[in-house]
Every structure is written in structure tokens, then in C-alpha cells.
Tab-separated table of C-alpha atoms in Angstrom:
chain	number	residue	atom	x	y	z
A	1	UNK	CA	135.586	125.629	99.783
A	2	UNK	CA	136.600	124.525	103.225
A	3	UNK	CA	139.516	122.147	103.810
A	4	UNK	CA	141.053	120.777	107.022
A	5	UNK	CA	144.858	120.435	107.379
A	6	UNK	CA	146.448	118.278	110.144
A	7	UNK	CA	150.028	118.966	110.988
A	8	UNK	CA	152.789	116.697	112.261
A	9	UNK	CA	152.501	118.420	115.773
A	10	UNK	CA	148.744	117.530	116.032
A	11	UNK	CA	147.557	121.084	115.116
A	12	UNK	CA	144.305	121.335	113.042
A	13	UNK	CA	143.976	124.283	110.593
A	14	UNK	CA	140.842	125.016	108.792
A	15	UNK	CA	141.059	127.111	105.628
A	16	UNK	CA	138.645	128.738	103.311
A	17	UNK	CA	140.264	128.478	99.728
A	18	UNK	CA	139.372	128.662	96.253
A	19	UNK	CA	138.985	125.252	94.420
A	20	UNK	CA	141.481	126.575	91.797
A	21	UNK	CA	143.929	127.925	94.307
A	22	UNK	CA	147.643	126.538	93.891
A	23	UNK	CA	149.159	124.405	96.530
A	24	UNK	CA	152.017	126.785	96.849
A	25	UNK	CA	149.357	129.582	97.947
A	26	UNK	CA	147.835	127.160	100.300
A	27	UNK	CA	151.222	126.469	101.817
A	28	UNK	CA	151.810	130.320	102.134
A	29	UNK	CA	148.481	130.466	104.281
A	30	UNK	CA	149.458	127.608	106.320
A	31	UNK	CA	153.017	129.311	107.037
A	32	UNK	CA	150.743	132.152	108.486
A	33	UNK	CA	148.796	129.715	110.677
A	34	UNK	CA	151.458	127.404	111.717
A	35	UNK	CA	154.677	129.241	111.524
A	36	UNK	CA	156.148	126.447	109.442
A	37	UNK	CA	158.176	127.940	106.484
A	38	UNK	CA	156.771	127.241	103.172
A	39	UNK	CA	159.933	125.487	102.061
A	40	UNK	CA	159.731	122.997	105.095
A	41	UNK	CA	155.966	122.134	104.368
A	42	UNK	CA	155.071	118.839	102.518
A	43	UNK	CA	151.295	118.408	101.796
A	44	UNK	CA	149.964	114.904	101.313
A	45	UNK	CA	146.447	114.161	99.878
A	46	UNK	CA	145.391	110.524	99.541
A	47	UNK	CA	148.979	109.444	100.116
A	48	UNK	CA	150.185	111.564	97.282
A	49	UNK	CA	152.579	114.550	97.647
A	50	UNK	CA	151.195	117.724	96.345
A	51	UNK	CA	153.478	119.788	94.215
A	52	UNK	CA	153.555	123.474	94.435
A	53	UNK	CA	152.411	124.158	90.857
A	54	UNK	CA	149.319	122.005	91.102
A	55	UNK	CA	145.732	123.374	91.466
A	56	UNK	CA	143.535	121.881	94.215
A	57	UNK	CA	140.751	121.159	91.739
A	58	UNK	CA	142.959	119.284	89.486
A	59	UNK	CA	144.290	116.867	92.316
A	60	UNK	CA	140.632	116.270	93.231
A	61	UNK	CA	140.348	118.163	96.563
A	62	UNK	CA	136.901	118.905	97.455
A	63	UNK	CA	134.975	120.711	100.180
A	64	UNK	CA	135.494	119.252	103.721
A	65	UNK	CA	138.576	117.143	102.598
A	66	UNK	CA	141.396	116.328	104.889
A	67	UNK	CA	145.096	117.111	104.054
A	68	UNK	CA	148.072	115.950	106.067
A	69	UNK	CA	151.192	118.423	106.335
A	70	UNK	CA	154.436	117.058	107.437
A	71	UNK	CA	157.590	119.082	107.997
A	72	UNK	CA	160.854	118.544	106.508
A	73	UNK	CA	162.648	119.767	109.442
A	74	UNK	CA	164.456	117.354	111.662
A	75	UNK	CA	162.192	118.081	114.622
A	76	UNK	CA	159.162	117.275	112.897
A	77	UNK	CA	157.347	113.812	112.640
A	78	UNK	CA	158.684	111.445	109.747
A	79	UNK	CA	156.615	111.851	106.560
A	80	UNK	CA	156.450	108.022	106.211
A	81	UNK	CA	154.690	107.897	109.805
A	82	UNK	CA	151.756	110.416	108.871
A	83	UNK	CA	151.565	109.691	104.987
A	84	UNK	CA	149.337	107.547	103.132
A	85	UNK	CA	149.940	104.404	100.809
A	86	UNK	CA	148.756	104.722	97.066
A	87	UNK	CA	145.705	102.604	98.063
A	88	UNK	CA	144.683	105.241	100.513
A	89	UNK	CA	145.767	103.402	103.773
A	90	UNK	CA	148.041	104.848	106.310
A	91	UNK	CA	151.694	104.347	106.171
A	92	UNK	CA	151.639	103.968	110.004
A	93	UNK	CA	147.975	103.434	111.154
A	94	UNK	CA	149.147	103.624	114.801
A	95	UNK	CA	150.640	107.175	114.391
A	96	UNK	CA	147.641	108.230	112.328
A	97	UNK	CA	145.243	107.021	115.069
A	98	UNK	CA	147.134	108.634	117.796
A	99	UNK	CA	147.281	111.918	116.182
A	100	UNK	CA	143.599	112.226	115.653
A	101	UNK	CA	142.665	110.651	119.042
A	102	UNK	CA	144.648	113.536	120.666
A	103	UNK	CA	142.626	116.304	118.967
A	104	UNK	CA	139.194	116.652	120.205
A	105	UNK	CA	138.303	118.929	117.597
A	106	UNK	CA	139.073	116.706	114.658
A	107	UNK	CA	137.214	113.673	116.357
A	108	UNK	CA	134.185	115.935	116.572
A	109	UNK	CA	134.497	116.868	112.825
A	110	UNK	CA	134.909	113.207	111.908
A	111	UNK	CA	131.824	112.118	113.760
A	112	UNK	CA	129.960	114.732	111.854
A	113	UNK	CA	131.516	113.752	108.438
A	114	UNK	CA	132.452	110.175	108.757
A	115	UNK	CA	131.377	108.403	112.023
A	116	UNK	CA	132.286	105.128	110.963
A	117	UNK	CA	135.938	106.132	110.671
A	118	UNK	CA	135.668	108.047	113.842
A	119	UNK	CA	134.334	104.884	115.702
A	120	UNK	CA	137.061	102.946	114.214
A	121	UNK	CA	139.685	105.490	115.357
A	122	UNK	CA	138.339	105.469	119.053
A	123	UNK	CA	138.437	101.579	118.791
A	124	UNK	CA	141.544	99.228	118.877
A	125	UNK	CA	141.325	97.611	115.544
A	126	UNK	CA	144.027	98.961	113.317
A	127	UNK	CA	143.038	96.705	110.393
A	128	UNK	CA	139.677	98.263	110.623
A	129	UNK	CA	141.011	101.627	110.294
A	130	UNK	CA	142.987	100.613	107.070
A	131	UNK	CA	139.938	99.053	105.558
A	132	UNK	CA	137.927	102.176	105.861
A	133	UNK	CA	140.703	104.430	104.571
A	134	UNK	CA	141.109	102.026	101.631
A	135	UNK	CA	137.378	102.326	100.954
A	136	UNK	CA	137.271	105.981	101.293
A	137	UNK	CA	140.176	106.291	98.927
A	138	UNK	CA	138.254	104.010	96.281
A	139	UNK	CA	135.065	106.103	96.774
A	140	UNK	CA	136.944	109.270	95.930
A	141	UNK	CA	138.717	107.779	92.979
A	142	UNK	CA	135.343	106.551	91.659
A	143	UNK	CA	133.794	110.035	92.201
A	144	UNK	CA	136.711	111.627	90.463
A	145	UNK	CA	136.455	109.253	87.549
A	146	UNK	CA	132.713	109.960	87.221
A	147	UNK	CA	133.440	113.692	87.136
A	148	UNK	CA	136.022	113.476	84.445
A	149	UNK	CA	133.715	111.288	82.434
A	150	UNK	CA	130.963	114.026	82.951
A	151	UNK	CA	133.433	116.712	82.010
A	152	UNK	CA	134.468	114.713	78.835
A	153	UNK	CA	130.922	114.512	77.874
A	154	UNK	CA	130.346	118.131	78.469
A	155	UNK	CA	132.697	118.962	75.779
A	156	UNK	CA	132.007	116.087	73.337
A	157	UNK	CA	131.047	116.491	69.806
A	158	UNK	CA	127.266	117.246	69.613
A	159	UNK	CA	127.093	115.289	66.358
A	160	UNK	CA	128.617	112.299	67.738
A	161	UNK	CA	126.046	109.556	68.159
A	162	UNK	CA	128.039	107.487	70.711
A	163	UNK	CA	128.632	110.648	72.769
A	164	UNK	CA	125.098	111.426	72.822
A	165	UNK	CA	124.206	108.076	73.929
A	166	UNK	CA	126.452	108.412	76.870
A	167	UNK	CA	125.138	111.828	77.789
A	168	UNK	CA	121.499	110.164	77.545
A	169	UNK	CA	122.719	107.288	79.955
A	170	UNK	CA	124.377	109.826	82.297
A	171	UNK	CA	121.399	111.953	82.396
A	172	UNK	CA	119.195	108.784	83.092
A	173	UNK	CA	121.733	107.640	85.713
A	174	UNK	CA	121.589	110.874	87.521
A	175	UNK	CA	117.783	110.849	87.857
A	176	UNK	CA	118.109	107.323	89.244
A	177	UNK	CA	120.733	108.513	91.918
A	178	UNK	CA	118.544	111.412	92.746
A	179	UNK	CA	115.556	109.191	93.220
A	180	UNK	CA	117.417	106.819	95.242
A	181	UNK	CA	118.793	109.598	97.578
A	182	UNK	CA	115.359	111.061	98.004
A	183	UNK	CA	113.989	107.797	98.968
A	184	UNK	CA	116.925	107.140	101.261
A	185	UNK	CA	116.029	110.444	103.146
A	186	UNK	CA	112.326	110.557	103.084
A	187	UNK	CA	111.302	106.821	102.891
A	188	UNK	CA	114.318	104.788	104.426
A	189	UNK	CA	111.980	101.968	105.370
A	190	UNK	CA	111.566	101.056	101.729
A	191	UNK	CA	115.196	99.695	102.101
A	192	UNK	CA	114.464	97.502	104.992
A	193	UNK	CA	113.770	93.730	104.439
A	194	UNK	CA	110.126	92.819	104.401
A	195	UNK	CA	109.483	89.696	106.471
A	196	UNK	CA	106.642	87.441	105.445
A	197	UNK	CA	103.559	86.672	107.623
A	198	UNK	CA	103.899	83.717	110.042
A	199	UNK	CA	101.571	82.646	112.902
A	200	UNK	CA	101.802	79.805	115.321
A	201	UNK	CA	99.341	77.007	114.741
A	202	UNK	CA	98.897	73.434	115.781
A	203	UNK	CA	98.151	70.874	113.138
A	204	UNK	CA	96.730	67.527	114.587
A	205	UNK	CA	98.374	68.562	117.866
A	206	UNK	CA	101.752	69.486	116.518
A	207	UNK	CA	102.846	72.991	116.915
A	208	UNK	CA	104.067	74.669	113.659
A	209	UNK	CA	104.893	78.115	112.358
A	210	UNK	CA	102.494	78.441	109.494
A	211	UNK	CA	103.383	80.793	106.477
A	212	UNK	CA	100.060	82.981	105.680
A	213	UNK	CA	99.811	83.568	101.883
A	214	UNK	CA	96.598	84.852	100.502
A	215	UNK	CA	98.263	84.662	97.070
A	216	UNK	CA	98.205	80.835	97.319
A	217	UNK	CA	94.933	79.242	96.177
A	218	UNK	CA	95.282	76.180	98.370
A	219	UNK	CA	96.722	75.408	101.744
A	220	UNK	CA	99.813	73.288	101.425
A	221	UNK	CA	101.739	70.929	103.638
A	222	UNK	CA	105.005	69.204	102.708
A	223	UNK	CA	105.272	65.498	102.943
A	224	UNK	CA	107.650	65.546	105.702
A	225	UNK	CA	105.625	67.793	107.888
A	226	UNK	CA	102.616	65.602	107.289
A	227	UNK	CA	104.317	62.768	108.281
A	228	UNK	CA	105.648	64.468	111.505
A	229	UNK	CA	101.900	65.350	112.211
A	230	UNK	CA	100.668	62.056	111.726
A	231	UNK	CA	98.608	62.755	108.654
A	232	UNK	CA	100.394	60.937	105.948
A	233	UNK	CA	98.301	57.813	106.451
A	234	UNK	CA	95.193	59.886	105.182
A	235	UNK	CA	96.806	60.872	101.964
A	236	UNK	CA	94.335	60.472	99.012
A	237	UNK	CA	96.707	59.863	96.190
A	238	UNK	CA	93.902	60.071	93.596
A	239	UNK	CA	94.349	63.761	93.810
A	240	UNK	CA	97.827	63.849	92.238
A	241	UNK	CA	98.739	66.691	89.943
A	242	UNK	CA	101.365	69.531	89.332
A	243	UNK	CA	101.115	72.658	91.353
A	244	UNK	CA	102.057	75.746	89.105
A	245	UNK	CA	102.861	79.014	90.637
A	246	UNK	CA	106.297	80.928	90.288
A	247	UNK	CA	107.777	77.465	89.946
A	248	UNK	CA	106.097	73.957	89.779
A	249	UNK	CA	106.110	71.070	92.406
A	250	UNK	CA	104.405	67.591	92.482
A	251	UNK	CA	101.186	67.282	94.168
A	252	UNK	CA	101.322	63.884	96.112
A	253	UNK	CA	97.628	64.059	96.973
A	254	UNK	CA	95.039	65.631	99.411
A	255	UNK	CA	94.411	65.148	103.150
A	256	UNK	CA	90.705	65.995	103.082
A	257	UNK	CA	90.157	67.016	106.799
A	258	UNK	CA	92.243	67.559	109.768
A	259	UNK	CA	92.142	69.690	112.919
A	260	UNK	CA	94.237	72.788	113.212
A	261	UNK	CA	94.512	74.961	116.448
A	262	UNK	CA	94.493	78.717	115.981
A	263	UNK	CA	94.701	80.391	119.335
A	264	UNK	CA	92.546	78.251	121.696
A	265	UNK	CA	89.802	77.043	118.864
A	266	UNK	CA	90.060	74.075	116.666
A	267	UNK	CA	89.053	74.466	112.953
A	268	UNK	CA	88.883	71.637	110.283
A	269	UNK	CA	91.322	72.171	107.422
A	270	UNK	CA	92.217	70.430	104.203
A	271	UNK	CA	95.697	70.159	102.635
A	272	UNK	CA	97.498	69.511	99.440
A	273	UNK	CA	100.629	67.423	100.113
A	274	UNK	CA	103.448	68.511	97.845
A	275	UNK	CA	106.851	66.888	97.533
A	276	UNK	CA	108.497	70.080	98.530
A	277	UNK	CA	111.441	69.704	101.051
A	278	UNK	CA	112.004	73.677	101.009
A	279	UNK	CA	108.548	74.445	102.430
A	280	UNK	CA	106.834	73.269	105.488
A	281	UNK	CA	103.358	74.551	105.874
A	282	UNK	CA	101.435	77.303	103.922
A	283	UNK	CA	97.989	78.625	105.054
A	284	UNK	CA	96.492	79.480	101.659
A	285	UNK	CA	93.384	81.352	100.317
A	286	UNK	CA	91.045	78.510	100.558
A	287	UNK	CA	91.217	78.188	104.273
A	288	UNK	CA	91.484	81.937	104.855
A	289	UNK	CA	88.089	82.316	102.932
A	290	UNK	CA	86.475	79.318	104.635
A	291	UNK	CA	87.253	80.590	108.218
A	292	UNK	CA	86.658	84.161	107.416
A	293	UNK	CA	90.237	85.218	108.103
A	294	UNK	CA	91.063	88.948	108.310
A	295	UNK	CA	94.841	89.982	107.794
A	296	UNK	CA	95.071	93.030	109.963
A	297	UNK	CA	98.475	94.706	109.300
A	298	UNK	CA	97.573	97.717	111.435
A	299	UNK	CA	97.277	95.547	114.380
A	300	UNK	CA	99.680	92.965	113.008
A	301	UNK	CA	97.387	90.085	113.816
A	302	UNK	CA	95.526	87.526	112.054
A	303	UNK	CA	91.821	87.316	112.898
A	304	UNK	CA	89.996	84.027	112.298
A	305	UNK	CA	86.328	83.356	112.457
A	306	UNK	CA	85.362	86.861	111.605
A	307	UNK	CA	87.365	88.144	114.660
A	308	UNK	CA	86.566	85.332	117.390
A	309	UNK	CA	90.216	84.521	117.470
A	310	UNK	CA	93.233	86.916	117.053
A	311	UNK	CA	96.776	85.589	116.792
A	312	UNK	CA	99.851	87.925	116.423
A	313	UNK	CA	102.125	87.646	113.319
A	314	UNK	CA	105.591	86.397	114.377
A	315	UNK	CA	108.426	89.041	114.533
A	316	UNK	CA	111.652	88.245	112.710
A	317	UNK	CA	113.472	87.068	115.746
A	318	UNK	CA	110.928	84.596	116.459
A	319	UNK	CA	111.017	83.089	112.888
A	320	UNK	CA	113.647	80.415	112.312
A	321	UNK	CA	116.334	81.542	109.970
A	322	UNK	CA	115.743	78.539	107.648
A	323	UNK	CA	112.141	79.651	107.051
A	324	UNK	CA	113.309	83.182	106.028
A	325	UNK	CA	115.411	81.306	103.320
A	326	UNK	CA	112.332	79.176	102.534
A	327	UNK	CA	110.143	82.129	101.612
A	328	UNK	CA	111.158	82.057	97.974
A	329	UNK	CA	110.522	78.201	97.800
A	330	UNK	CA	107.070	78.422	99.340
A	331	UNK	CA	105.982	80.993	96.733
A	332	UNK	CA	107.311	78.631	94.115
A	333	UNK	CA	105.422	75.662	95.709
A	334	UNK	CA	102.099	77.591	96.086
A	335	UNK	CA	99.442	76.804	93.768
A	336	UNK	CA	98.484	80.341	92.893
A	337	UNK	CA	98.801	79.473	89.315
A	338	UNK	CA	96.455	76.619	89.284
A	339	UNK	CA	97.153	73.040	88.467
A	340	UNK	CA	98.511	71.569	85.376
A	341	UNK	CA	97.020	68.647	83.536
A	342	UNK	CA	97.252	65.236	84.949
A	343	UNK	CA	94.979	65.824	88.050
A	344	UNK	CA	92.512	62.940	88.682
A	345	UNK	CA	89.107	63.191	90.052
A	346	UNK	CA	87.441	60.910	92.661
A	347	UNK	CA	86.542	58.099	90.186
A	348	UNK	CA	90.109	58.074	88.794
A	349	UNK	CA	89.428	59.574	85.393
A	350	UNK	CA	91.210	62.677	84.104
A	351	UNK	CA	88.999	65.827	84.084
A	352	UNK	CA	88.555	67.489	80.595
A	353	UNK	CA	89.775	70.909	81.591
A	354	UNK	CA	92.682	69.504	83.709
A	355	UNK	CA	92.715	72.911	85.577
A	356	UNK	CA	91.469	73.722	89.191
A	357	UNK	CA	90.596	77.144	90.474
A	358	UNK	CA	90.661	75.641	93.927
A	359	UNK	CA	94.005	73.794	93.291
A	360	UNK	CA	92.777	70.378	94.027
A	361	UNK	CA	90.513	68.234	91.869
A	362	UNK	CA	87.847	68.976	89.243
A	363	UNK	CA	85.877	72.354	89.635
A	364	UNK	CA	85.038	74.317	92.816
A	365	UNK	CA	81.408	73.497	92.315
A	366	UNK	CA	82.119	69.840	92.793
A	367	UNK	CA	83.862	70.478	96.016
A	368	UNK	CA	81.047	72.745	97.025
A	369	UNK	CA	78.535	69.862	96.344
A	370	UNK	CA	80.585	67.424	98.262
A	371	UNK	CA	80.769	69.692	101.277
A	372	UNK	CA	77.040	70.257	101.016
A	373	UNK	CA	76.384	66.502	101.129
A	374	UNK	CA	78.684	66.203	104.139
A	375	UNK	CA	76.723	68.999	106.006
A	376	UNK	CA	73.395	67.382	105.302
A	377	UNK	CA	74.658	63.955	106.651
A	378	UNK	CA	76.147	65.637	109.609
A	379	UNK	CA	72.797	67.282	110.439
A	380	UNK	CA	71.392	63.935	110.760
A	381	UNK	CA	73.770	63.085	113.735
A	382	UNK	CA	76.715	61.348	112.244
A	383	UNK	CA	80.268	62.177	112.628
A	384	UNK	CA	82.006	64.238	109.939
A	385	UNK	CA	84.713	61.806	109.558
A	386	UNK	CA	82.376	58.806	109.181
A	387	UNK	CA	80.159	60.818	106.606
A	388	UNK	CA	83.402	61.582	104.716
A	389	UNK	CA	84.467	57.844	104.586
A	390	UNK	CA	80.831	56.847	103.583
A	391	UNK	CA	80.575	59.345	100.750
A	392	UNK	CA	84.180	58.224	99.413
A	393	UNK	CA	83.069	54.714	99.718
A	394	UNK	CA	80.081	55.317	97.497
A	395	UNK	CA	81.761	57.759	95.238
A	396	UNK	CA	79.825	60.710	96.406
A	397	UNK	CA	76.301	59.037	96.286
A	398	UNK	CA	74.521	60.752	99.132
A	399	UNK	CA	71.510	58.264	99.304
A	400	UNK	CA	73.926	55.093	99.457
A	401	UNK	CA	76.026	56.754	102.018
A	402	UNK	CA	73.065	57.675	104.190
A	403	UNK	CA	71.750	53.948	104.023
A	404	UNK	CA	75.124	52.707	104.928
A	405	UNK	CA	75.434	55.055	107.858
A	406	UNK	CA	71.797	54.332	109.173
A	407	UNK	CA	72.586	50.635	108.745
A	408	UNK	CA	75.714	50.965	110.651
A	409	UNK	CA	74.083	53.019	113.230
């Protein structure tokens, strides 16, 4: 293996030695290279003096490790200036920094083997140097402990059940560590944070950053956001219930239709209003289907209306930090798990099933019938909002609503 020795007079010596070489033999090699007598050499590793009779492997010295050599001669640098404390930090961090700074070869080696420490040494923060040295000491100590445990297991009694369990756990952990190292090398993006999909929208003229979630059955707006958008006055409390997803939240009611602006085009949208202070606006599967939306991750855009409008998904820097913390709460608030019992229909009675695939009231077929009635009456020339109000007034009776509209017309 190869070790690097830094002397008190800023000389760097690289030696190829056997892991089981004695410290005394290493000092003999250094005597040839540095002209410092063996008796005057003091070798330090991790702040601890190495005695002549000890072996390098027994001290935990590994390939590419750094040793410090201080001279006992009066003209040499004091040992306490270039030594290390028991916790791995430098006794004199300023002297340690100065020694390494003045040797371009050592700085180059550090940039290859430990760029973080090299950057700290070139900086002016001595506390940072001490922090990194302590961290490296802890890492080496942990690695040494693991090796000692592996060595102990290697010679363990093959008939000892507990020892075999530890060997099995060690083999499993080794496989996990190898898998982690392979992922870190070949698939590093897997460790990056995944930002959820947000787009800019306007709800009733108020700009919002909408969380696009195809895993939520219904489009959701919080009570505070609905109030800010001036929609709370349209809240139909007959659609109360419980939204069940990852967690559960109370449904305060439903806003049947309001304009949302995506790009430069307005679209009708309906919302469930939740008492969820941790979530603002969630664009769910119901509206994604209704407006034929396409989530294009290759181009990183949301296409609406089969492609007539394309809006880019926001980058992380454009998303408020509180939104990033709210993603978990938004998933909990989503009604992807359906509704619990207790939701009421338009007549005020409780549905038999109590469960809603659309996340609102009754069944999807009932909602589709209601939309079909609206479409028929709108074709007769009436405004959509007036049609909805008339149908609600007559509990969905299409003929009575039409008579009322014609009479008012």
C-alpha cells in the first residue's frame, strides 16, 4: 500500500510499504529519504504516537493515509504544533494549515482524495478545518470498528446461532451498501429531491400556483383560498363529507362551477372545499379528464384541451418554500381514497353507499345526468349559471327548470 508522510520541515514523502510492516522499519525508510535519524523521528497517526514495535495494519493505517513526522531535535517544529488531538482535530490548526498550504504537491493530492478538506485549508475558517478533521477521524474509527467486527465474525464458532445471525446481517448489509454505491455512481439523480408538479393558474381572476395531482379524484380548494378568490359565497354545504386519502379531512361543501384561467383560455371548474389550512389548491383527476389534459414530462408542460394550451410546470425556485412543505399535507387532503359515509345528496338525504368515485355526492352517473341536463338547457340559449340555479331550485327536474327559465325569459 502507499502512504504519505508529511515532515516538520514541510517535506512530503510517499512510501510503498507492506500493511504488516513495523513502524520501526518505516522510520528506517524515512531516515534514508529525509536524513532524519530514526531515533529522532516521531510518527503520528490520528493524533496518536506510533511506537516502533507496532504494525501499520494493527494501528488501522490504510492505503493513501497521511502520517505526520515530527523531529525530536531542538531545531524541528514542536510536536504539539503538528500533532493531533484524540478526537482527530489538529493541536495547532493554523500550523497544520500553513504546512499543507506551502506544499503544492500535498494540496494536489488532497484535492484528489479529500476535496472538502482541501477547500477548507485554502480558506480562512480554522473551525471548519477542525470540524472536517474530527469527521474524518470518526469515519476512520467507524470503518476500523466494522473491520474488527467482520474479522471477529470470520473466526466465530460456526455452530453459534447468534454469530450466524450476525454474519447473515453483515452479508445483507454489504449487499445494501454495494447497491447504494452502484446507484450513487450510475444513477445519482435517484438521490435528488423530486419536486411535485405546479402550474400557474387563475381562479376567478386570482392568480394561484396549482398543485397538479392525477392521483386525487377531485379538484380541491381550501376554505381560505376559496374566500380569497371570492367563491365562498357559492359554497353548497349539502355536499359535506369526509375526504379519505393518505389521511382524512373534512369536506365543507362544493362549489359547482367557477372560471379558471390556464394560459390565455378560461375553463369551467368545480371544486370540493376542504377545511385544510395546509393545502391551497389541488387540480385533480376529475378536471384533468374533463378538460383532456396531458401531463407531458418530456417537455415539462401541462397540455389542456387536447393540446390547445400548454403551460410549463414550475421549477423549484419558482415554487414558494411553504408549498414544498405542504406537498405531504396536500396528499393527505386529496380524496384519492374516496369519501367516507356521511355525504348528503341534493335532496338532503344520506346515500345508501355513502361512497363516491367522483369524490363528491352520490354516484358518477348522477353527476353525469346533471351535466347532461345543463347541456340541454344551455343549447336552448340560457346561460349556464342560470340553468344550474334553476335545476337546483327544482331538485334537478329538467322540465320544471325549463318552464321556469322560459317564464323568466
